[in-house]
Amino acid sequence: MMDLVTSAATSSKWFQHYISSFDWEKFGHLITSRFLSLLFLTVLFFAINVVGKFILRRSFKRYLVPKSGPSNRLQTISMLTMNLFHYTVLFFWIYAILSTLGVPVGTLIAGAGIFSLALGLGAQGFVSDLVTGISILLEQQLDVGDVVQIGTIEGTVTSIGLRTTQVTSADGTLNFIPNRNITIVSNRSRNNMHALVNIPIAPTTPVEKLPDIIQAVNEKLLPQHPSVIGEPMITGVVTLPPNELVFQVSLTCKSGSQYTLQATFLTAYLKAIRQAGIQLPTHASLPGSK
């Protein structure tokens, strides 16, 4: 019991001696200098980030935008450049912070070679995403704003990153697609599209009267829809699965407007045909079909 009391008294004296001999002024100076250094580095890199993005944004806006207006490709490249610059500044800021705190960053980076094999295996997917993303940009397969189909996903490209591509579906679903999974891209925003208007008919429908009715509707609607290119082509009677008879009209139009035009012209055709006294079936089938 006496040994415990003696040990406690000795420890108490040692702690009091340590507190009394501790250089609080030097400690306060160290804390203050480190805090000011961290604050200065944070403000410096924040300013570099803001000024750098401002310069890049003005450069894209002033020098790289064509006379015809900004393109989706320039918007995509601008977004990727901003992201690369941001992460580069972030990396050097973290490196400077750790170095100021006395962390041996160089030793840590060199020591990471022990785990290089594991990291290499884990980074295969990331490298594949990165290489595929760069290939997509260089080959101009798609840009922000394009209407595309990637595998089973259809929608509008809202973002292209180094790892993933974001596609928003018609119902608002935001799809994140790893770039390495992008193998076949169907881009519907590069060429003019065809809006096929299928008017259901029956075998007894007087199809010889339909071209004049359709032509009259076209003369009325075409001035209201400048997205239609050229004159609509009347294909005539065709058969669609399963054994459905339709009278088909094809409209060549600008990309993105085909669905609206298809609905607008079909509604007008049906209305005009019924006003002419011609009855049309809801679902028409060939004779003998089930």
PDB file of C-alpha atoms in Angstrom, residues 11-274:
ATOM      1  CA  SER A  11       4.043  10.524 -10.782  1.00  0.00           C
ATOM      2  CA  SER A  12       2.302  13.649  -9.506  1.00  0.00           C
ATOM      3  CA  LYS A  13       5.625  15.417  -8.953  1.00  0.00           C
ATOM      4  CA  TRP A  14       6.847  14.394 -12.402  1.00  0.00           C
ATOM      5  CA  PHE A  15       3.666  15.702 -14.050  1.00  0.00           C
ATOM      6  CA  GLN A  16       3.885  18.999 -12.150  1.00  0.00           C
ATOM      7  CA  HIS A  17       7.517  19.341 -13.135  1.00  0.00           C
ATOM      8  CA  TYR A  18       6.659  18.618 -16.766  1.00  0.00           C
ATOM      9  CA  ILE A  19       3.872  21.203 -16.761  1.00  0.00           C
ATOM     10  CA  SER A  20       6.070  23.837 -15.102  1.00  0.00           C
ATOM     11  CA  SER A  21       9.002  23.210 -17.472  1.00  0.00           C
ATOM     12  CA  PHE A  22       6.868  23.013 -20.627  1.00  0.00           C
ATOM     13  CA  ASP A  23       7.580  25.863 -23.037  1.00  0.00           C
ATOM     14  CA  TRP A  24       4.044  27.140 -23.535  1.00  0.00           C
ATOM     15  CA  GLU A  25       5.218  30.140 -25.507  1.00  0.00           C
ATOM     16  CA  LYS A  26       7.001  27.957 -28.048  1.00  0.00           C
ATOM     17  CA  PHE A  27       3.991  25.611 -28.244  1.00  0.00           C
ATOM     18  CA  GLY A  28       1.614  28.526 -28.818  1.00  0.00           C
ATOM     19  CA  HIS A  29       3.921  29.945 -31.473  1.00  0.00           C
ATOM     20  CA  LEU A  30       4.013  26.552 -33.237  1.00  0.00           C
ATOM     21  CA  ILE A  31       0.239  26.172 -33.171  1.00  0.00           C
ATOM     22  CA  THR A  32      -0.259  29.731 -34.404  1.00  0.00           C
ATOM     23  CA  SER A  33       2.276  29.416 -37.217  1.00  0.00           C
ATOM     24  CA  ARG A  34       0.815  26.083 -38.371  1.00  0.00           C
ATOM     25  CA  PHE A  35      -2.711  27.475 -38.268  1.00  0.00           C
ATOM     26  CA  LEU A  36      -1.708  30.552 -40.257  1.00  0.00           C
ATOM     27  CA  SER A  37       0.154  28.377 -42.766  1.00  0.00           C
ATOM     28  CA  LEU A  38      -2.886  26.134 -43.252  1.00  0.00           C
ATOM     29  CA  LEU A  39      -5.155  29.146 -43.570  1.00  0.00           C
ATOM     30  CA  PHE A  40      -2.828  30.762 -46.116  1.00  0.00           C
ATOM     31  CA  LEU A  41      -2.609  27.557 -48.191  1.00  0.00           C
ATOM     32  CA  THR A  42      -6.382  27.118 -48.125  1.00  0.00           C
ATOM     33  CA  VAL A  43      -7.005  30.700 -49.246  1.00  0.00           C
ATOM     34  CA  LEU A  44      -4.280  30.423 -51.899  1.00  0.00           C
ATOM     35  CA  PHE A  45      -5.593  27.235 -53.474  1.00  0.00           C
ATOM     36  CA  PHE A  46      -9.180  28.469 -53.230  1.00  0.00           C
ATOM     37  CA  ALA A  47      -8.156  31.583 -55.147  1.00  0.00           C
ATOM     38  CA  ILE A  48      -6.286  29.463 -57.707  1.00  0.00           C
ATOM     39  CA  ASN A  49      -9.381  27.293 -58.162  1.00  0.00           C
ATOM     40  CA  VAL A  50     -11.727  30.257 -58.607  1.00  0.00           C
ATOM     41  CA  VAL A  51      -9.419  32.237 -60.907  1.00  0.00           C
ATOM     42  CA  GLY A  52      -8.488  29.170 -62.951  1.00  0.00           C
ATOM     43  CA  LYS A  53     -12.116  28.192 -63.539  1.00  0.00           C
ATOM     44  CA  PHE A  54     -12.955  31.797 -64.414  1.00  0.00           C
ATOM     45  CA  ILE A  55     -10.181  31.889 -67.025  1.00  0.00           C
ATOM     46  CA  LEU A  56     -11.172  28.506 -68.473  1.00  0.00           C
ATOM     47  CA  ARG A  57     -14.837  29.484 -68.615  1.00  0.00           C
ATOM     48  CA  ARG A  58     -14.078  32.766 -70.396  1.00  0.00           C
ATOM     49  CA  SER A  59     -11.701  31.008 -72.773  1.00  0.00           C
ATOM     50  CA  PHE A  60     -14.339  28.504 -73.823  1.00  0.00           C
ATOM     51  CA  LYS A  61     -16.974  31.193 -74.095  1.00  0.00           C
ATOM     52  CA  ARG A  62     -14.896  33.774 -75.974  1.00  0.00           C
ATOM     53  CA  TYR A  63     -12.448  31.858 -78.136  1.00  0.00           C
ATOM     54  CA  LEU A  64     -13.749  28.329 -78.619  1.00  0.00           C
ATOM     55  CA  VAL A  65     -17.456  28.846 -79.280  1.00  0.00           C
ATOM     56  CA  PRO A  66     -18.156  28.819 -83.046  1.00  0.00           C
ATOM     57  CA  LYS A  67     -20.041  31.628 -84.729  1.00  0.00           C
ATOM     58  CA  SER A  68     -23.105  29.450 -85.123  1.00  0.00           C
ATOM     59  CA  GLY A  69     -23.419  29.149 -81.344  1.00  0.00           C
ATOM     60  CA  PRO A  70     -22.192  26.815 -78.606  1.00  0.00           C
ATOM     61  CA  SER A  71     -22.136  23.116 -79.489  1.00  0.00           C
ATOM     62  CA  ASN A  72     -22.766  20.114 -77.294  1.00  0.00           C
ATOM     63  CA  ARG A  73     -19.209  18.903 -77.883  1.00  0.00           C
ATOM     64  CA  LEU A  74     -17.697  22.152 -76.602  1.00  0.00           C
ATOM     65  CA  GLN A  75     -19.974  21.978 -73.578  1.00  0.00           C
ATOM     66  CA  THR A  76     -18.793  18.429 -72.893  1.00  0.00           C
ATOM     67  CA  ILE A  77     -15.094  19.288 -73.241  1.00  0.00           C
ATOM     68  CA  SER A  78     -15.584  22.378 -71.083  1.00  0.00           C
ATOM     69  CA  MET A  79     -17.187  20.299 -68.310  1.00  0.00           C
ATOM     70  CA  LEU A  80     -14.395  17.710 -68.377  1.00  0.00           C
ATOM     71  CA  THR A  81     -11.713  20.401 -68.341  1.00  0.00           C
ATOM     72  CA  MET A  82     -13.311  22.040 -65.323  1.00  0.00           C
ATOM     73  CA  ASN A  83     -13.432  18.708 -63.486  1.00  0.00           C
ATOM     74  CA  LEU A  84      -9.800  17.890 -64.270  1.00  0.00           C
ATOM     75  CA  PHE A  85      -8.650  21.322 -63.112  1.00  0.00           C
ATOM     76  CA  HIS A  86     -10.702  21.077 -59.912  1.00  0.00           C
ATOM     77  CA  TYR A  87      -9.314  17.671 -58.935  1.00  0.00           C
ATOM     78  CA  THR A  88      -5.753  18.726 -59.791  1.00  0.00           C
ATOM     79  CA  VAL A  89      -6.003  21.756 -57.493  1.00  0.00           C
ATOM     80  CA  LEU A  90      -7.586  19.573 -54.802  1.00  0.00           C
ATOM     81  CA  PHE A  91      -4.732  17.048 -55.009  1.00  0.00           C
ATOM     82  CA  PHE A  92      -2.012  19.677 -54.617  1.00  0.00           C
ATOM     83  CA  TRP A  93      -3.937  21.357 -51.767  1.00  0.00           C
ATOM     84  CA  ILE A  94      -4.102  18.075 -49.829  1.00  0.00           C
ATOM     85  CA  TYR A  95      -0.413  17.439 -50.557  1.00  0.00           C
ATOM     86  CA  ALA A  96       0.535  20.924 -49.263  1.00  0.00           C
ATOM     87  CA  ILE A  97      -1.636  20.525 -46.142  1.00  0.00           C
ATOM     88  CA  LEU A  98      -0.078  17.172 -45.237  1.00  0.00           C
ATOM     89  CA  SER A  99       3.434  18.483 -45.850  1.00  0.00           C
ATOM     90  CA  THR A 100       2.793  21.491 -43.602  1.00  0.00           C
ATOM     91  CA  LEU A 101       1.551  19.207 -40.833  1.00  0.00           C
ATOM     92  CA  GLY A 102       4.789  17.238 -41.094  1.00  0.00           C
ATOM     93  CA  VAL A 103       3.318  14.129 -42.668  1.00  0.00           C
ATOM     94  CA  PRO A 104       5.982  12.371 -44.805  1.00  0.00           C
ATOM     95  CA  VAL A 105       3.915  12.336 -47.996  1.00  0.00           C
ATOM     96  CA  GLY A 106       6.833  11.218 -50.147  1.00  0.00           C
ATOM     97  CA  THR A 107       7.493   8.249 -47.875  1.00  0.00           C
ATOM     98  CA  LEU A 108       3.828   7.304 -47.888  1.00  0.00           C
ATOM     99  CA  ILE A 109       3.688   7.455 -51.680  1.00  0.00           C
ATOM    100  CA  ALA A 110       6.848   5.345 -51.971  1.00  0.00           C
ATOM    101  CA  GLY A 111       5.543   2.866 -49.415  1.00  0.00           C
ATOM    102  CA  ALA A 112       2.349   2.447 -51.421  1.00  0.00           C
ATOM    103  CA  GLY A 113       4.357   0.287 -53.796  1.00  0.00           C
ATOM    104  CA  ILE A 114       3.825  -2.605 -51.357  1.00  0.00           C
ATOM    105  CA  PHE A 115       0.156  -2.547 -52.266  1.00  0.00           C
ATOM    106  CA  SER A 116       0.705  -1.839 -55.955  1.00  0.00           C
ATOM    107  CA  LEU A 117      -0.525  -5.248 -57.053  1.00  0.00           C
ATOM    108  CA  ALA A 118      -3.760  -4.989 -55.088  1.00  0.00           C
ATOM    109  CA  LEU A 119      -4.276  -1.414 -56.191  1.00  0.00           C
ATOM    110  CA  GLY A 120      -3.553  -2.372 -59.790  1.00  0.00           C
ATOM    111  CA  LEU A 121      -6.169  -5.107 -59.731  1.00  0.00           C
ATOM    112  CA  GLY A 122      -8.703  -2.813 -58.091  1.00  0.00           C
ATOM    113  CA  ALA A 123      -7.982   0.010 -60.524  1.00  0.00           C
ATOM    114  CA  GLN A 124      -8.533  -2.040 -63.680  1.00  0.00           C
ATOM    115  CA  GLY A 125     -12.155  -0.957 -63.882  1.00  0.00           C
ATOM    116  CA  PHE A 126     -11.232   2.685 -63.272  1.00  0.00           C
ATOM    117  CA  VAL A 127      -8.564   2.642 -65.987  1.00  0.00           C
ATOM    118  CA  SER A 128     -10.989   0.978 -68.389  1.00  0.00           C
ATOM    119  CA  ASP A 129     -13.602   3.651 -67.656  1.00  0.00           C
ATOM    120  CA  LEU A 130     -11.021   6.390 -68.194  1.00  0.00           C
ATOM    121  CA  VAL A 131      -9.711   5.026 -71.508  1.00  0.00           C
ATOM    122  CA  THR A 132     -13.229   4.432 -72.820  1.00  0.00           C
ATOM    123  CA  GLY A 133     -14.317   7.932 -71.785  1.00  0.00           C
ATOM    124  CA  ILE A 134     -11.391   9.505 -73.637  1.00  0.00           C
ATOM    125  CA  SER A 135     -12.156   7.374 -76.708  1.00  0.00           C
ATOM    126  CA  ILE A 136     -15.793   8.490 -76.654  1.00  0.00           C
ATOM    127  CA  LEU A 137     -14.694  12.124 -76.676  1.00  0.00           C
ATOM    128  CA  LEU A 138     -12.025  11.728 -79.356  1.00  0.00           C
ATOM    129  CA  GLU A 139     -14.348   9.767 -81.639  1.00  0.00           C
ATOM    130  CA  GLN A 140     -17.247  12.169 -80.953  1.00  0.00           C
ATOM    131  CA  GLN A 141     -19.622   9.289 -80.278  1.00  0.00           C
ATOM    132  CA  LEU A 142     -21.894  11.396 -78.086  1.00  0.00           C
ATOM    133  CA  ASP A 143     -22.090  14.822 -76.468  1.00  0.00           C
ATOM    134  CA  VAL A 144     -24.108  16.454 -73.705  1.00  0.00           C
ATOM    135  CA  GLY A 145     -27.662  16.998 -74.959  1.00  0.00           C
ATOM    136  CA  ASP A 146     -27.673  14.130 -77.470  1.00  0.00           C
ATOM    137  CA  VAL A 147     -30.595  11.706 -77.514  1.00  0.00           C
ATOM    138  CA  VAL A 148     -29.046   8.240 -77.419  1.00  0.00           C
ATOM    139  CA  GLN A 149     -29.659   4.579 -76.766  1.00  0.00           C
ATOM    140  CA  ILE A 150     -26.923   2.750 -74.861  1.00  0.00           C
ATOM    141  CA  GLY A 151     -27.795  -0.906 -74.488  1.00  0.00           C
ATOM    142  CA  THR A 152     -31.342  -0.968 -73.134  1.00  0.00           C
ATOM    143  CA  ILE A 153     -31.197   2.616 -71.809  1.00  0.00           C
ATOM    144  CA  GLU A 154     -32.687   5.445 -73.861  1.00  0.00           C
ATOM    145  CA  GLY A 155     -32.628   9.132 -73.022  1.00  0.00           C
ATOM    146  CA  THR A 156     -30.724  12.404 -73.157  1.00  0.00           C
ATOM    147  CA  VAL A 157     -27.054  12.649 -72.222  1.00  0.00           C
ATOM    148  CA  THR A 158     -26.791  15.060 -69.287  1.00  0.00           C
ATOM    149  CA  SER A 159     -23.150  14.549 -68.299  1.00  0.00           C
ATOM    150  CA  ILE A 160     -20.002  12.793 -69.551  1.00  0.00           C
ATOM    151  CA  GLY A 161     -17.374  12.106 -66.913  1.00  0.00           C
ATOM    152  CA  LEU A 162     -14.068  10.304 -66.823  1.00  0.00           C
ATOM    153  CA  ARG A 163     -15.705   7.291 -65.150  1.00  0.00           C
ATOM    154  CA  THR A 164     -19.423   7.443 -65.893  1.00  0.00           C
ATOM    155  CA  THR A 165     -21.885   8.833 -68.408  1.00  0.00           C
ATOM    156  CA  GLN A 166     -25.247  10.106 -67.151  1.00  0.00           C
ATOM    157  CA  VAL A 167     -28.339   9.586 -69.290  1.00  0.00           C
ATOM    158  CA  THR A 168     -31.770  10.905 -68.290  1.00  0.00           C
ATOM    159  CA  SER A 169     -34.681   8.780 -69.513  1.00  0.00           C
ATOM    160  CA  ALA A 170     -37.972  10.187 -70.749  1.00  0.00           C
ATOM    161  CA  ASP A 171     -39.626   9.494 -67.379  1.00  0.00           C
ATOM    162  CA  GLY A 172     -36.917  11.453 -65.526  1.00  0.00           C
ATOM    163  CA  THR A 173     -34.823   8.486 -64.384  1.00  0.00           C
ATOM    164  CA  LEU A 174     -31.140   9.406 -64.133  1.00  0.00           C
ATOM    165  CA  ASN A 175     -28.982   6.497 -65.269  1.00  0.00           C
ATOM    166  CA  PHE A 176     -25.283   6.283 -64.338  1.00  0.00           C
ATOM    167  CA  ILE A 177     -23.492   4.136 -66.919  1.00  0.00           C
ATOM    168  CA  PRO A 178     -19.834   3.126 -66.346  1.00  0.00           C
ATOM    169  CA  ASN A 179     -17.906   4.047 -69.478  1.00  0.00           C
ATOM    170  CA  ARG A 180     -16.461   0.542 -69.796  1.00  0.00           C
ATOM    171  CA  ASN A 181     -20.020  -0.787 -70.288  1.00  0.00           C
ATOM    172  CA  ILE A 182     -20.621   1.478 -73.287  1.00  0.00           C
ATOM    173  CA  THR A 183     -20.097  -0.766 -76.302  1.00  0.00           C
ATOM    174  CA  ILE A 184     -22.786   0.211 -78.816  1.00  0.00           C
ATOM    175  CA  VAL A 185     -24.134   3.779 -78.949  1.00  0.00           C
ATOM    176  CA  SER A 186     -27.175   4.668 -81.051  1.00  0.00           C
ATOM    177  CA  ASN A 187     -27.035   8.465 -81.398  1.00  0.00           C
ATOM    178  CA  ARG A 188     -30.298   9.985 -82.587  1.00  0.00           C
ATOM    179  CA  SER A 189     -29.118  13.585 -82.585  1.00  0.00           C
ATOM    180  CA  ARG A 190     -26.593  13.603 -85.424  1.00  0.00           C
ATOM    181  CA  ASN A 191     -28.770  13.111 -88.510  1.00  0.00           C
ATOM    182  CA  ASN A 192     -32.244  14.060 -89.635  1.00  0.00           C
ATOM    183  CA  MET A 193     -34.904  11.657 -88.393  1.00  0.00           C
ATOM    184  CA  HIS A 194     -37.998  10.120 -90.003  1.00  0.00           C
ATOM    185  CA  ALA A 195     -41.381  10.355 -88.312  1.00  0.00           C
ATOM    186  CA  LEU A 196     -43.586   7.550 -89.612  1.00  0.00           C
ATOM    187  CA  VAL A 197     -47.293   8.317 -89.360  1.00  0.00           C
ATOM    188  CA  ASN A 198     -49.350   5.107 -89.596  1.00  0.00           C
ATOM    189  CA  ILE A 199     -53.065   5.597 -90.233  1.00  0.00           C
ATOM    190  CA  PRO A 200     -55.040   2.403 -89.462  1.00  0.00           C
ATOM    191  CA  ILE A 201     -57.273   1.276 -92.315  1.00  0.00           C
ATOM    192  CA  ALA A 202     -59.534  -1.663 -93.137  1.00  0.00           C
ATOM    193  CA  PRO A 203     -59.580  -3.717 -96.331  1.00  0.00           C
ATOM    194  CA  THR A 204     -62.760  -1.865 -97.324  1.00  0.00           C
ATOM    195  CA  THR A 205     -61.332   1.628 -96.757  1.00  0.00           C
ATOM    196  CA  PRO A 206     -61.364   3.747 -99.970  1.00  0.00           C
ATOM    197  CA  VAL A 207     -57.599   4.313 -99.957  1.00  0.00           C
ATOM    198  CA  GLU A 208     -57.730   6.187-103.268  1.00  0.00           C
ATOM    199  CA  LYS A 209     -59.324   9.139-101.440  1.00  0.00           C
ATOM    200  CA  LEU A 210     -56.700   9.347 -98.696  1.00  0.00           C
ATOM    201  CA  PRO A 211     -53.824  11.050-100.632  1.00  0.00           C
ATOM    202  CA  ASP A 212     -55.921  14.155-101.412  1.00  0.00           C
ATOM    203  CA  ILE A 213     -57.058  14.435 -97.784  1.00  0.00           C
ATOM    204  CA  ILE A 214     -53.514  13.995 -96.495  1.00  0.00           C
ATOM    205  CA  GLN A 215     -52.148  16.528 -98.960  1.00  0.00           C
ATOM    206  CA  ALA A 216     -54.689  19.111 -97.802  1.00  0.00           C
ATOM    207  CA  VAL A 217     -53.699  18.548 -94.176  1.00  0.00           C
ATOM    208  CA  ASN A 218     -50.013  18.866 -95.076  1.00  0.00           C
ATOM    209  CA  GLU A 219     -50.547  22.218 -96.790  1.00  0.00           C
ATOM    210  CA  LYS A 220     -52.191  23.497 -93.618  1.00  0.00           C
ATOM    211  CA  LEU A 221     -49.731  22.115 -91.051  1.00  0.00           C
ATOM    212  CA  LEU A 222     -46.332  22.448 -92.763  1.00  0.00           C
ATOM    213  CA  PRO A 223     -46.092  26.267 -92.359  1.00  0.00           C
ATOM    214  CA  GLN A 224     -46.659  25.782 -88.609  1.00  0.00           C
ATOM    215  CA  HIS A 225     -43.834  23.243 -88.224  1.00  0.00           C
ATOM    216  CA  PRO A 226     -40.503  24.496 -89.601  1.00  0.00           C
ATOM    217  CA  SER A 227     -38.752  21.421 -88.174  1.00  0.00           C
ATOM    218  CA  VAL A 228     -40.163  19.372 -91.081  1.00  0.00           C
ATOM    219  CA  ILE A 229     -37.565  19.114 -93.855  1.00  0.00           C
ATOM    220  CA  GLY A 230     -38.931  18.952 -97.396  1.00  0.00           C
ATOM    221  CA  GLU A 231     -42.303  17.555 -98.333  1.00  0.00           C
ATOM    222  CA  PRO A 232     -43.908  14.575 -96.555  1.00  0.00           C
ATOM    223  CA  MET A 233     -43.718  11.365 -98.580  1.00  0.00           C
ATOM    224  CA  ILE A 234     -46.891   9.348 -98.949  1.00  0.00           C
ATOM    225  CA  THR A 235     -45.799   5.710 -98.855  1.00  0.00           C
ATOM    226  CA  GLY A 236     -49.273   4.244 -99.173  1.00  0.00           C
ATOM    227  CA  VAL A 237     -50.691   0.979 -97.865  1.00  0.00           C
ATOM    228  CA  VAL A 238     -48.244  -1.176 -95.871  1.00  0.00           C
ATOM    229  CA  THR A 239     -48.593  -4.145 -93.557  1.00  0.00           C
ATOM    230  CA  LEU A 240     -47.343  -4.027 -89.967  1.00  0.00           C
ATOM    231  CA  PRO A 241     -47.094  -6.949 -87.549  1.00  0.00           C
ATOM    232  CA  PRO A 242     -49.331  -8.601 -86.625  1.00  0.00           C
ATOM    233  CA  ASN A 243     -51.111  -8.346 -89.982  1.00  0.00           C
ATOM    234  CA  GLU A 244     -52.265  -4.741 -89.491  1.00  0.00           C
ATOM    235  CA  LEU A 245     -53.101  -2.584 -92.494  1.00  0.00           C
ATOM    236  CA  VAL A 246     -51.979   1.031 -92.312  1.00  0.00           C
ATOM    237  CA  PHE A 247     -51.694   3.943 -94.703  1.00  0.00           C
ATOM    238  CA  GLN A 248     -48.201   5.317 -94.075  1.00  0.00           C
ATOM    239  CA  VAL A 249     -46.841   8.867 -94.430  1.00  0.00           C
ATOM    240  CA  SER A 250     -43.156   9.636 -93.797  1.00  0.00           C
ATOM    241  CA  LEU A 251     -41.928  13.013 -92.497  1.00  0.00           C
ATOM    242  CA  THR A 252     -38.246  13.944 -92.602  1.00  0.00           C
ATOM    243  CA  CYS A 253     -37.553  16.254 -89.667  1.00  0.00           C
ATOM    244  CA  LYS A 254     -34.888  17.629 -87.371  1.00  0.00           C
ATOM    245  CA  SER A 255     -33.689  15.380 -84.600  1.00  0.00           C
ATOM    246  CA  GLY A 256     -35.747  15.543 -81.421  1.00  0.00           C
ATOM    247  CA  SER A 257     -38.971  16.694 -83.080  1.00  0.00           C
ATOM    248  CA  GLN A 258     -40.074  13.389 -84.608  1.00  0.00           C
ATOM    249  CA  TYR A 259     -42.307  12.232 -81.767  1.00  0.00           C
ATOM    250  CA  THR A 260     -44.201  15.515 -81.484  1.00  0.00           C
ATOM    251  CA  LEU A 261     -44.670  15.725 -85.251  1.00  0.00           C
ATOM    252  CA  GLN A 262     -45.821  12.114 -85.411  1.00  0.00           C
ATOM    253  CA  ALA A 263     -48.569  12.727 -82.855  1.00  0.00           C
ATOM    254  CA  THR A 264     -49.592  16.112 -84.333  1.00  0.00           C
ATOM    255  CA  PHE A 265     -49.896  14.939 -87.936  1.00  0.00           C
ATOM    256  CA  LEU A 266     -51.612  11.658 -87.028  1.00  0.00           C
ATOM    257  CA  THR A 267     -54.255  13.537 -85.037  1.00  0.00           C
ATOM    258  CA  ALA A 268     -54.857  15.944 -87.922  1.00  0.00           C
ATOM    259  CA  TYR A 269     -55.034  13.120 -90.493  1.00  0.00           C
ATOM    260  CA  LEU A 270     -57.557  11.136 -88.453  1.00  0.00           C
ATOM    261  CA  LYS A 271     -59.720  14.202 -87.889  1.00  0.00           C
ATOM    262  CA  ALA A 272     -59.737  15.146 -91.589  1.00  0.00           C
ATOM    263  CA  ILE A 273     -60.471  11.585 -92.726  1.00  0.00           C
ATOM    264  CA  ARG A 274     -63.444  11.269 -90.361  1.00  0.00           C
TER     265      ARG A 274
END
